[in-house]
Tab-separated table of C-alpha atoms in Angstrom:
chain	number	residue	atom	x	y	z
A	1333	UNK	CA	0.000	0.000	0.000
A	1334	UNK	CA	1.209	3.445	-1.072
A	1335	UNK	CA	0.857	7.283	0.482
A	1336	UNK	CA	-1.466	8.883	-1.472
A	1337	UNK	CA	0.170	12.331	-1.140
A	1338	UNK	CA	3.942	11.014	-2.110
A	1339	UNK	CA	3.580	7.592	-3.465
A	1340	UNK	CA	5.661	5.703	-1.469
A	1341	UNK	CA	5.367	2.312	0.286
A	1342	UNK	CA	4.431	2.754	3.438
A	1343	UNK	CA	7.220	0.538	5.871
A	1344	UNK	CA	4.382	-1.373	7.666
A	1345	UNK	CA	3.210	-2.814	4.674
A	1346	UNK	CA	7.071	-3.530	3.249
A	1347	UNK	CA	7.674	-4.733	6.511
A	1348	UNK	CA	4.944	-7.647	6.475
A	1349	UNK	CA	5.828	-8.051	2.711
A	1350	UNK	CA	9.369	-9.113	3.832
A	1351	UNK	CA	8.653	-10.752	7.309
A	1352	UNK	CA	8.314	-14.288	5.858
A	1353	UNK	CA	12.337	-14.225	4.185
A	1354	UNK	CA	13.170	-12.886	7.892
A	1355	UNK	CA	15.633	-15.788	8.487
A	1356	UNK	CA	17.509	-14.317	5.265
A	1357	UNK	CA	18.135	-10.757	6.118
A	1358	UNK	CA	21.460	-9.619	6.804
A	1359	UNK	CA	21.092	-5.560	7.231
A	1360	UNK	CA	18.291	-3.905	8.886
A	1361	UNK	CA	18.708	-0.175	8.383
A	1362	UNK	CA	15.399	1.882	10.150
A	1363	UNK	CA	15.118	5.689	10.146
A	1364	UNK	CA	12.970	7.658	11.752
A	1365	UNK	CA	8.911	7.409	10.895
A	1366	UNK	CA	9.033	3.189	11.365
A	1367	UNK	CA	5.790	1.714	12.949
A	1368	UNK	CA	5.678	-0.812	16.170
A	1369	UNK	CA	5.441	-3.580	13.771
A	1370	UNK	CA	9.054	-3.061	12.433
A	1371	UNK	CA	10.080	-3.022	15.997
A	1372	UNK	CA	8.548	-6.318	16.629
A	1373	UNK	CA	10.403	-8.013	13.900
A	1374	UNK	CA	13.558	-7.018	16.257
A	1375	UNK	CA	12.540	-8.532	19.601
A	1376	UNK	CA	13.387	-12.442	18.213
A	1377	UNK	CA	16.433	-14.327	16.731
A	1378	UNK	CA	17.452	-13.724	13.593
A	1379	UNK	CA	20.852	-15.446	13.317
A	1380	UNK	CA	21.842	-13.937	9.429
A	1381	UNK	CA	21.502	-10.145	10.908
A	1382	UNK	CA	25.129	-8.549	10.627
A	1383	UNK	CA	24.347	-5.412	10.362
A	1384	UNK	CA	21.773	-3.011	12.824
A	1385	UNK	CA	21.003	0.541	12.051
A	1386	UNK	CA	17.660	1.969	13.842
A	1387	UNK	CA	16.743	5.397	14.652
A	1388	UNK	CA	13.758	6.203	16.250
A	1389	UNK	CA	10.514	6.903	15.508
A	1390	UNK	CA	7.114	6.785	16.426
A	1391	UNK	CA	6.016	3.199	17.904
A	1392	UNK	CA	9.177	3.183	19.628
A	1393	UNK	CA	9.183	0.900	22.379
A	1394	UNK	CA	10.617	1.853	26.003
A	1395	UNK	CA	13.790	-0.518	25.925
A	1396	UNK	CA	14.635	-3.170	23.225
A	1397	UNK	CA	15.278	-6.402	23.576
A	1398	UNK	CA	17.597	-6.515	20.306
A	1399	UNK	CA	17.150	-9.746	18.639
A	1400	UNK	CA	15.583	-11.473	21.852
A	1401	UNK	CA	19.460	-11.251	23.504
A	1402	UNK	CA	21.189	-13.010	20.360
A	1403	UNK	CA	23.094	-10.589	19.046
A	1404	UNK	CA	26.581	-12.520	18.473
A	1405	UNK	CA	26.489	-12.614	14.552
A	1406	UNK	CA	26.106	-8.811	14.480
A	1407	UNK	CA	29.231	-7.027	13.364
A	1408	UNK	CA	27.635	-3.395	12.566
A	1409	UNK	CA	26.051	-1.959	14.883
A	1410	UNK	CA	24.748	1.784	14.938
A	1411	UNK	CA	21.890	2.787	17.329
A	1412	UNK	CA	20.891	6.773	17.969
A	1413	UNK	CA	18.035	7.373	20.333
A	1414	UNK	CA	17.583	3.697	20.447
A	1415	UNK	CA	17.125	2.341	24.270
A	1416	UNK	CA	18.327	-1.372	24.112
A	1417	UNK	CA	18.779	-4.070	27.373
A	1418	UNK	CA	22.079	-4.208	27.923
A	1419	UNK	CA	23.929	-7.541	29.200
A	1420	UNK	CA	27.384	-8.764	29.868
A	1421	UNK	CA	28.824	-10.611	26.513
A	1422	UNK	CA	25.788	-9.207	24.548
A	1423	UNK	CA	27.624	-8.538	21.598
A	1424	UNK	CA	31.296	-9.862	20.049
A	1425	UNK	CA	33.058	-9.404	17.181
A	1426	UNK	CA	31.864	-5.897	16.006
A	1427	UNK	CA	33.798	-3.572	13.329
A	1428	UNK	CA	31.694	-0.952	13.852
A	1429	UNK	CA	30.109	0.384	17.039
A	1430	UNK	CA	27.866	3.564	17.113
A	1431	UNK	CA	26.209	4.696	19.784
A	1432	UNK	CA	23.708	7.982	20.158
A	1433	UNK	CA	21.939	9.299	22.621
A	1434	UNK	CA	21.675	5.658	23.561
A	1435	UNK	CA	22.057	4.852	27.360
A	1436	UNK	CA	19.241	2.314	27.437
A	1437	UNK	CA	18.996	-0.042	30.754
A	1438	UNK	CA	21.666	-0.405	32.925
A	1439	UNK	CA	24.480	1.315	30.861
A	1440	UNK	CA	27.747	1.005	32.026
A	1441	UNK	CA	31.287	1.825	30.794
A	1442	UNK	CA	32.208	-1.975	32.047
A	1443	UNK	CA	29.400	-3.150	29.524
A	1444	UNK	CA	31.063	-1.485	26.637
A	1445	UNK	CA	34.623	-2.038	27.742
A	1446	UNK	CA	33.161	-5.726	27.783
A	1447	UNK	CA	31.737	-5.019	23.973
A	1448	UNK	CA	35.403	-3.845	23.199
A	1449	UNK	CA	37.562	-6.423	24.730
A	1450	UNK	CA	35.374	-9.213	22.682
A	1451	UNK	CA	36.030	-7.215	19.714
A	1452	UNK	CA	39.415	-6.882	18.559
A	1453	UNK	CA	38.530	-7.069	14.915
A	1454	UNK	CA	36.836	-3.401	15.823
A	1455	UNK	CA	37.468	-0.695	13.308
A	1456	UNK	CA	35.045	2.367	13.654
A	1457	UNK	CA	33.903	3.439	17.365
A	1458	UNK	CA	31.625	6.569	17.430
A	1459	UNK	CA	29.842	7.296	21.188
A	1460	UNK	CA	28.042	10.517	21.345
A	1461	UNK	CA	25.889	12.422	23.510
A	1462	UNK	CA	25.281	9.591	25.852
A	1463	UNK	CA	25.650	9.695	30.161
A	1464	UNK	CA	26.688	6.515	31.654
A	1465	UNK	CA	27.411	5.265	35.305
A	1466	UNK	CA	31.492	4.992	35.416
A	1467	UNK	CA	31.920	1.634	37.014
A	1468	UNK	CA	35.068	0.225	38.818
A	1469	UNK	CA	36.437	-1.729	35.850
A	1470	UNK	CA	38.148	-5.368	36.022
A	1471	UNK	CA	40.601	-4.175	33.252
A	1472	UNK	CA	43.705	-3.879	34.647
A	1473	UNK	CA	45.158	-3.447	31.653
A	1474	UNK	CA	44.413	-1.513	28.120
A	1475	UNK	CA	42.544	-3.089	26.016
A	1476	UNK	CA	44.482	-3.535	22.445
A	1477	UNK	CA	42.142	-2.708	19.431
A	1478	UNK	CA	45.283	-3.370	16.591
A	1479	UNK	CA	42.652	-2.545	13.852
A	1480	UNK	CA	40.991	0.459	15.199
A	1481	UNK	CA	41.424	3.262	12.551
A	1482	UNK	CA	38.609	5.476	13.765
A	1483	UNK	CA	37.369	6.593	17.344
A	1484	UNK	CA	35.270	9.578	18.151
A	1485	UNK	CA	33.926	10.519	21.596
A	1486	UNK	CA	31.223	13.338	21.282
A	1487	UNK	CA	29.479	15.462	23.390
A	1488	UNK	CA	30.561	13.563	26.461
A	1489	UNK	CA	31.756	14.458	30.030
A	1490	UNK	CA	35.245	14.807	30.120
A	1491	UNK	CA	35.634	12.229	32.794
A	1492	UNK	CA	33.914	9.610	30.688
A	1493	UNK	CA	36.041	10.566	27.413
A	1494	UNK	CA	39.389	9.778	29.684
A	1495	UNK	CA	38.087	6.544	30.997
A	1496	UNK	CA	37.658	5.211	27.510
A	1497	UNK	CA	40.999	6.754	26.666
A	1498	UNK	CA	42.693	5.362	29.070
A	1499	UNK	CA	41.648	1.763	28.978
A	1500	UNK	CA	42.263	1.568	25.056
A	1501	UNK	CA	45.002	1.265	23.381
A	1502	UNK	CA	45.163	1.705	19.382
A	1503	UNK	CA	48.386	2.077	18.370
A	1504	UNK	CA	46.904	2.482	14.089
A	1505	UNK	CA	44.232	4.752	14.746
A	1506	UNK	CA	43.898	7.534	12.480
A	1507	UNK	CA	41.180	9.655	13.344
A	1508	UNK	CA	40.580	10.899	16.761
A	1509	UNK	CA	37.474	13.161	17.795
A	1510	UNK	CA	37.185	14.447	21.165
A	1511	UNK	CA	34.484	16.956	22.077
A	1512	UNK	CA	33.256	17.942	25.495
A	1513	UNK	CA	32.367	21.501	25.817
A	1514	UNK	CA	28.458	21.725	24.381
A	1515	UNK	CA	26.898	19.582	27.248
A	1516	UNK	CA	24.546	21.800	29.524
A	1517	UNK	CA	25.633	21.388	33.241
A	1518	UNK	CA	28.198	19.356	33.293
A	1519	UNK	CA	31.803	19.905	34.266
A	1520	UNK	CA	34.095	18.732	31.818
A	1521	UNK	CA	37.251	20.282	33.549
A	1522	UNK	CA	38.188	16.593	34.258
A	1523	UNK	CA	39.565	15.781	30.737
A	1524	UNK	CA	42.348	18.302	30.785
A	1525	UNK	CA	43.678	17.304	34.626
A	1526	UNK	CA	43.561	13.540	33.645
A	1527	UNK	CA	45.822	11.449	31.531
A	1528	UNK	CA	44.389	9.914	28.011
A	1529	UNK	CA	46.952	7.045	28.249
A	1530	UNK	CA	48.883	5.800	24.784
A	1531	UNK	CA	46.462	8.383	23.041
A	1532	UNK	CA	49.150	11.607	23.955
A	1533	UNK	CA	51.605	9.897	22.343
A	1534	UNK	CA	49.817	8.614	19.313
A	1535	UNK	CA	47.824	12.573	18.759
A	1536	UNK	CA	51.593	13.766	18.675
A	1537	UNK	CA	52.050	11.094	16.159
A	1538	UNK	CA	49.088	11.733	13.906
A	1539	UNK	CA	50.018	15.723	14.114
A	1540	UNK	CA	53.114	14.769	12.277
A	1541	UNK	CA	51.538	12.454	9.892
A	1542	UNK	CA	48.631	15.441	9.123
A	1543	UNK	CA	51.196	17.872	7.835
A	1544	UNK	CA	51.142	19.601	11.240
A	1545	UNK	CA	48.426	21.204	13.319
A	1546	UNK	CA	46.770	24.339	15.628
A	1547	UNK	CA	46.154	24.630	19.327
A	1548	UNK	CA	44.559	27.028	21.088
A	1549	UNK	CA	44.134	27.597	24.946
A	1550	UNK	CA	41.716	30.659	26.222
A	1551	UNK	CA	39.442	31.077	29.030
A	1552	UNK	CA	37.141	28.247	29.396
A	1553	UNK	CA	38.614	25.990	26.121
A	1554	UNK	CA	41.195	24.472	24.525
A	1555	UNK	CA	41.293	22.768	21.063
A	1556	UNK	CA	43.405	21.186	19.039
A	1557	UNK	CA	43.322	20.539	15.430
A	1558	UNK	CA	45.175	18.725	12.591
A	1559	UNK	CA	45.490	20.382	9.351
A	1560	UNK	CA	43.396	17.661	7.613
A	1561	UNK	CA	40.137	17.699	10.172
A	1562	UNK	CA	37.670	15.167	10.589
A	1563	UNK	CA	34.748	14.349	8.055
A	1564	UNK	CA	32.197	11.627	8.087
A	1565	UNK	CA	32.732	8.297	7.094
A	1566	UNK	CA	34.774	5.176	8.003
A	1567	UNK	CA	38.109	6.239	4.505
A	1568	UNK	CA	40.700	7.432	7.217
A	1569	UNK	CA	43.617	9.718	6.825
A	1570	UNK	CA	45.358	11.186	9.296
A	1571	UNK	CA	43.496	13.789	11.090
A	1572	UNK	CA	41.873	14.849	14.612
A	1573	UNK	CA	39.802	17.308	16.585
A	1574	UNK	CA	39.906	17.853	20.656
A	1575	UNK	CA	37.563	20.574	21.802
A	1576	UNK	CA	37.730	20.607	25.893
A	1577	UNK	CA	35.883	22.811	28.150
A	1578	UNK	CA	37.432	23.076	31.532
A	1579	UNK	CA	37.451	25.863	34.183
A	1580	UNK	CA	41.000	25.821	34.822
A	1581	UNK	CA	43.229	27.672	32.987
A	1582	UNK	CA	46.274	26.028	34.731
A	1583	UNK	CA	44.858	23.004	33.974
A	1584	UNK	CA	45.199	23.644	30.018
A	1585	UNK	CA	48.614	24.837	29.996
A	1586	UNK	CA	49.710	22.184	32.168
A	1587	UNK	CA	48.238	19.743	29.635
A	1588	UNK	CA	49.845	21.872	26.349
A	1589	UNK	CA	53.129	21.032	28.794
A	1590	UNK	CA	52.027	17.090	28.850
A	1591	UNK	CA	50.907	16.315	25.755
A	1592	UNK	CA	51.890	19.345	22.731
A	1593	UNK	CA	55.160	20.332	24.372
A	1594	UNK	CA	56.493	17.082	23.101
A	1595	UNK	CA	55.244	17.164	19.228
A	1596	UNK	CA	57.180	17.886	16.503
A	1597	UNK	CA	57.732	21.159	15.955
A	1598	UNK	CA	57.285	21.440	12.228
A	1599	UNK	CA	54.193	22.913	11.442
A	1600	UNK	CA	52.996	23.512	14.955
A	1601	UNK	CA	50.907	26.691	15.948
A	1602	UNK	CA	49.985	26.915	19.753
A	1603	UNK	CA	48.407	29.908	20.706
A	1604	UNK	CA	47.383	30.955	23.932
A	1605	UNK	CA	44.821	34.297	24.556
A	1606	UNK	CA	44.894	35.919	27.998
A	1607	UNK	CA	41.877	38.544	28.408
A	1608	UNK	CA	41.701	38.099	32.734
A	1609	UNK	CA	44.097	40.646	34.545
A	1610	UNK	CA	44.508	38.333	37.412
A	1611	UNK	CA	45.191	35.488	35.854
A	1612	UNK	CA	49.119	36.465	35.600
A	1613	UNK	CA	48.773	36.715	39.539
A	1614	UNK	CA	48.782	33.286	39.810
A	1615	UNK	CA	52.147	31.824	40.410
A	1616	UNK	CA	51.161	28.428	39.557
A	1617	UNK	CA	50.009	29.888	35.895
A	1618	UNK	CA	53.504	32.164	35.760
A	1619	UNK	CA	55.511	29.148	36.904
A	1620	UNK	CA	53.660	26.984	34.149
A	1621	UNK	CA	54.041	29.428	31.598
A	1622	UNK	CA	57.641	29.546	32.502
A	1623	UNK	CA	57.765	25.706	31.327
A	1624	UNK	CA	56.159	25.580	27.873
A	1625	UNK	CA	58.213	25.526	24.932
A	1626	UNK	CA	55.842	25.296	21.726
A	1627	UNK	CA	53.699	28.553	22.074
A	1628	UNK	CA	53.851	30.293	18.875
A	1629	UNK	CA	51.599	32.919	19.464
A	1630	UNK	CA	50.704	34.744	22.926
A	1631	UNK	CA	47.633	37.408	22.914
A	1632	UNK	CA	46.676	39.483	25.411
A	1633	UNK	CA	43.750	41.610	25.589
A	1634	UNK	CA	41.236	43.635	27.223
A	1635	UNK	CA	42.097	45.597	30.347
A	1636	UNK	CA	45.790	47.249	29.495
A	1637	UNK	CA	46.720	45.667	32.774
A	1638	UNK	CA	46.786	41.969	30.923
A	1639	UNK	CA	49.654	43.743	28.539
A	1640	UNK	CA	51.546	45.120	31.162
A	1641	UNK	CA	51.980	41.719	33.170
A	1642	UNK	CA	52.319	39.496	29.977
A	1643	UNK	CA	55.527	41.864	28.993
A	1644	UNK	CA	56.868	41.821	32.455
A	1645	UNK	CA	56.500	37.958	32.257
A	1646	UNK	CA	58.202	37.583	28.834
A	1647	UNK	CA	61.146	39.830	30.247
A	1648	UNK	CA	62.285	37.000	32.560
A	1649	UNK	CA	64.236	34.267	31.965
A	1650	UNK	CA	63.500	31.053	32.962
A	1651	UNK	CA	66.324	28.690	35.274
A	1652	UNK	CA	68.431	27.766	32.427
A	1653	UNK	CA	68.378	31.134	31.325
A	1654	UNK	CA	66.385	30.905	28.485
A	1655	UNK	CA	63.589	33.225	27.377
A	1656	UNK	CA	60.083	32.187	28.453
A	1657	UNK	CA	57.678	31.112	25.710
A	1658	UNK	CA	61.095	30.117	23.521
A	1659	UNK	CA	59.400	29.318	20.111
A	1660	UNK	CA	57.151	32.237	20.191
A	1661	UNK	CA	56.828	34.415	16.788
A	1662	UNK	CA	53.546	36.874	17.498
A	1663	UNK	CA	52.877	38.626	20.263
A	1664	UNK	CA	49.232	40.420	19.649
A	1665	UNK	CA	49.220	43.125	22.801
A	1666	UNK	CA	45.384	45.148	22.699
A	1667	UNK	CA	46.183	48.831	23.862
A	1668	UNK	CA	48.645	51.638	24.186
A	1669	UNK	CA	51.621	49.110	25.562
A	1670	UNK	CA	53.014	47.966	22.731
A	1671	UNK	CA	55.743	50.840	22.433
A	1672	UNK	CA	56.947	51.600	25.823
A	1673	UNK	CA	60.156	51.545	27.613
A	1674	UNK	CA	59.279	47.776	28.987
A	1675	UNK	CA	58.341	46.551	25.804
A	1676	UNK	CA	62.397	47.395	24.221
A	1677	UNK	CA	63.476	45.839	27.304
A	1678	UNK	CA	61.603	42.878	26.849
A	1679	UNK	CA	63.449	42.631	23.173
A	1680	UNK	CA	66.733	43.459	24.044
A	1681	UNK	CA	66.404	40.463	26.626
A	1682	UNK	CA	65.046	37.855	24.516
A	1683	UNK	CA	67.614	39.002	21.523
A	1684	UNK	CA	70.961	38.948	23.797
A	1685	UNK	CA	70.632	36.237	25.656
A	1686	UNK	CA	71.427	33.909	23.378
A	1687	UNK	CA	74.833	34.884	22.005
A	1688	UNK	CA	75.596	35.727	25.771
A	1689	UNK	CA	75.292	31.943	26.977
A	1690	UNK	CA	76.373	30.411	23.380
A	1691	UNK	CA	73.622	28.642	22.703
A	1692	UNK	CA	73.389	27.022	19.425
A	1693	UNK	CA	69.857	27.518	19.156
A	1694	UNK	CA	68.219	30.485	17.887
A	1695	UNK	CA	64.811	32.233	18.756
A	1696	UNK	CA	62.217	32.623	15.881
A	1697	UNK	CA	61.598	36.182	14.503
A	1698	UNK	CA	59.491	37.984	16.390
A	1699	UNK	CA	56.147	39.804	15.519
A	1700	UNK	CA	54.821	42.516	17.798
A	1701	UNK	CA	51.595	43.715	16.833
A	1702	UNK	CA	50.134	46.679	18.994
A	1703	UNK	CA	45.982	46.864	18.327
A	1704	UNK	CA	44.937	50.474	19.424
A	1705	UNK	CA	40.944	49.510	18.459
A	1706	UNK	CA	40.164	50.889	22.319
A	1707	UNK	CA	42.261	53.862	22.051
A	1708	UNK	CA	42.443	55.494	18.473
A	1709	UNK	CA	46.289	55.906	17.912
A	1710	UNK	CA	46.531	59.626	17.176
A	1711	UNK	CA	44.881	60.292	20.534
A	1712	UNK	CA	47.021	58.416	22.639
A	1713	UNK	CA	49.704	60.613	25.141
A	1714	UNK	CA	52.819	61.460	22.895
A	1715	UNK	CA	54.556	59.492	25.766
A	1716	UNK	CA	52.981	55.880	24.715
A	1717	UNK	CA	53.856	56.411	21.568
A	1718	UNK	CA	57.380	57.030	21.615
A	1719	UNK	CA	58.857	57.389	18.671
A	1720	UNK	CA	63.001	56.768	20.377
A	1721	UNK	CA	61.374	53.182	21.256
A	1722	UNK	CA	59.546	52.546	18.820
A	1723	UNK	CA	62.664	52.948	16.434
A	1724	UNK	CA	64.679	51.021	18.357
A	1725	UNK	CA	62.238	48.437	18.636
A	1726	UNK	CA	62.009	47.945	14.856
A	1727	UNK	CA	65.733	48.574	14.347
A	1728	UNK	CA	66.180	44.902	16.568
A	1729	UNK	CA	66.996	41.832	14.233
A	1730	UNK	CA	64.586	39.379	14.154
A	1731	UNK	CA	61.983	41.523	15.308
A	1732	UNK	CA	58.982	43.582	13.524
A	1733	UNK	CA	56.685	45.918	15.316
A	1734	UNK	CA	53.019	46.987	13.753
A	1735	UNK	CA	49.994	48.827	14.667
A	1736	UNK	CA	46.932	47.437	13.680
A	1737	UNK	CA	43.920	49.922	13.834
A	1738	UNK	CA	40.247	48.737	13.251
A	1739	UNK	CA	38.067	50.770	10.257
A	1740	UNK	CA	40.802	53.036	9.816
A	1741	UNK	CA	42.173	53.244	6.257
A	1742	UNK	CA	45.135	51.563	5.735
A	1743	UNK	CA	46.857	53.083	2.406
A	1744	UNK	CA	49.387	54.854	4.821
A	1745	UNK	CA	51.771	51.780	4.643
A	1746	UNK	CA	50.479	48.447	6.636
A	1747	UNK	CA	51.408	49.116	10.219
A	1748	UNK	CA	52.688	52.690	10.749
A	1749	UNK	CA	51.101	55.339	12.339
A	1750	UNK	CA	52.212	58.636	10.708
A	1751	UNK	CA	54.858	60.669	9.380
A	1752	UNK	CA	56.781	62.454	11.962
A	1753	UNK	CA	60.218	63.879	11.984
A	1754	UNK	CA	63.291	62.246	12.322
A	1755	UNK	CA	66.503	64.619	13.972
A	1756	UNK	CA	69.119	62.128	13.518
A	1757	UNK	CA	68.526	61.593	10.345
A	1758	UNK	CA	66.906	64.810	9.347
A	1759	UNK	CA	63.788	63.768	6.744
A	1760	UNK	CA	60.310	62.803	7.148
A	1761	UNK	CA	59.992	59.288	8.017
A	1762	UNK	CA	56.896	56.473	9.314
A	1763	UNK	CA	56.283	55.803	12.268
């Protein structure tokens, strides 16, 4: 029997069309708008079934008893919104596991660790916006998943995500997803204090094999991106995506110290934005700062008071007498501090102290940009905007300063801020 309106076979009547080859089917595949009678076809054996895709619709029962409990010859298995009875050794031998919104009765991570452990043949594991009860697990050891090329953790508390984490182990994986910052009242600061296990090793790994990759760190999140980022579907390539919300700023930076300090650094951008003037009160956020050596790129914004400390912080040297933040190449101050007396010293430091200890390694060139969009730049005090400093500043090797002013026309030559005269040399020249 058809829909008038669109023509199409209705599923209830396909459904008792088909139920008499039941015993053949291998695939059942049900989107949303299937009737209780589909559903009923699930509650029994059906021992060719390899591969389970439902979503839900209306007739939906309250919990599933998928395939009356024999479930061994599935291999594919993808349920969203689907509630299913879960037991111990329910299902073995899967190569693809998705799960959705799909808690269903007595959900446990032990019950999908279980799933895992029976399934080391597993290629594709996708769990997303699902809560479960974290249970004290058996596994005293990771369990090895040698084929797993694909694992994405959505939408999940962070403490959940590093449970998984830690008790796999995938040493050929090559696509990691990690999200855990769009998940209404839940604190997700966990992931960033707690270890992943072999995964901080193997993201390092796959940020080499994607041609290199971005992290950034600001108040409330962190990500981390490969070049190459994720897409849908099971063709892998190198590539991943961690987007953690946590409420610890130290946390974050310890965990850039952990896991990114150690990557290669070949086409590695770490950027860190700084917008709370107390946050550089903190020791334990100075003396972790102090420690990281992959930040690229250091912004500080806001109140001018976030400037001021973030210069006085790059003017030190750490123990070994090396400048802090050692890789960094732009430093992106908001405000009038950009060209003051502190802001020279701060170069002069970084630039000497190399050749003064005989290092062989050098520091990367340097990029100072100075935004003035809260304080146009021909209104601020002649005395923030000295022109002795800022000359010097730009006559440093290795190290460019520019102003960047929002909706102001730009033709005068990208980055200066007028013509003014120079004694020394006794012409017009940019500032």
């Amino acid at each position: 029997m058809s829909d008038r309106r669109t023509g199409r076979v209705s599923l209830d009547w396909f459904t008792k069309l088909v139920s008499p080859t039941r015993d053949r089917w291998k695939v059942v595949w049900l989107d949303d708008g299937f009737a209780s009678f589909a559903w009923e076809k699930l509650t029994s054996p059906a021992p060719m079934i390899e591969t389970v895709r439902l979503r839900p619709g209306r007739g939906m029962p309250t919990s599933l008893k998928l395939l009356g409990g024999a479930t061994h010859n599935i291999r594919h298995l993808d349920l969203f919104s689907t509630k299913i009875h879960w037991a111990p050794l329910m299902f073995r031998g899967l190569k693809h596991l998705e799960l959705g919104s799909s808690v269903g009765d007595g959900m446990t991570t032990d019950l999908i660790l279980d799933v895992l452990a029976n399934s080391p043949d597993l290629e594709y594991l996708k769990i997303s916006y699902t809560q479960m009860k974290i249970s004290a697990t058996p596994f005293l050891h990771p369990i090895p998943l040698l084929h797993l090329q694909s694992i994405e953790l959505l939408f999940l508390p962070g403490n959940l995500v590093c449970h998984f984490l830690h008790h796999i182990e995938a040493p050929h994986c090559q696509v990691i997803g990690i999200q855990t910052h769009s998940i209404p009242d839940i604190n997700d600061s966990d992931f960033v204090g707690q270890s992943i296990g072999s995964f901080e090793p193997l993201l390092r790994d796959l940020h080499k094999k994607s041609g290199g990759s971005t992290f950034c760190a600001r108040a409330g999140l962190m990500e981390w991106l490969s070049c190459i980022t994720p897409g849908n579907g099971e063709h892998c390539y190198p590539r991943f995506i961690i987007e953690a919300k946590s409420t610890s700023f130290v946390s974050m930076l310890r965990w850039i110290g952990r896991v990114v300090d150690g990557a290669d650094p070949e086409g590695l951008e770490v950027e860190i934005l700084i917008s709370d003037p107390n946050v550089l009160q903190d020791p334990e956020v100075t003396s972790t700062l102090r420690g990281l050596r992959s930040v690229t790129k250091l912004c500080a914004f806001g109140e001018d008071r976030v400037g001021q400390e973030t210069i006085r912080l790059l003017r030190k040297l750490d123990h070994n007498h090396v400048p802090i933040l050692p890789s960094l190449k732009l430093l992106d101050l908001t405000g009038k501090d950009a060209a003051t007396e502190e802001v020279l010293q701060m170069v002069r430091t970084r630039v000497r102290v190399y050749p003064s200890h005989g290092s062989p390694r050098q520091l990367p060139d340097l990029e100072i940009v100075a935004d003035t969009q809260s304080t146009p730049a021909w209104l601020m005090p002649i005395k923030s905007l000295d022109f002795y400093v800022i000359t010097q500043i730009r006559s440093t090797a290795g190290v460019r300063l520019k102003f960047h002013r929002h909706s102001y026309s730009t033709w005068e030559g990208g980055g200066m801020l007028a013509i003014v005269w120079d004694d020394e040399r006794g012409e017009p020249t940019w500032m």
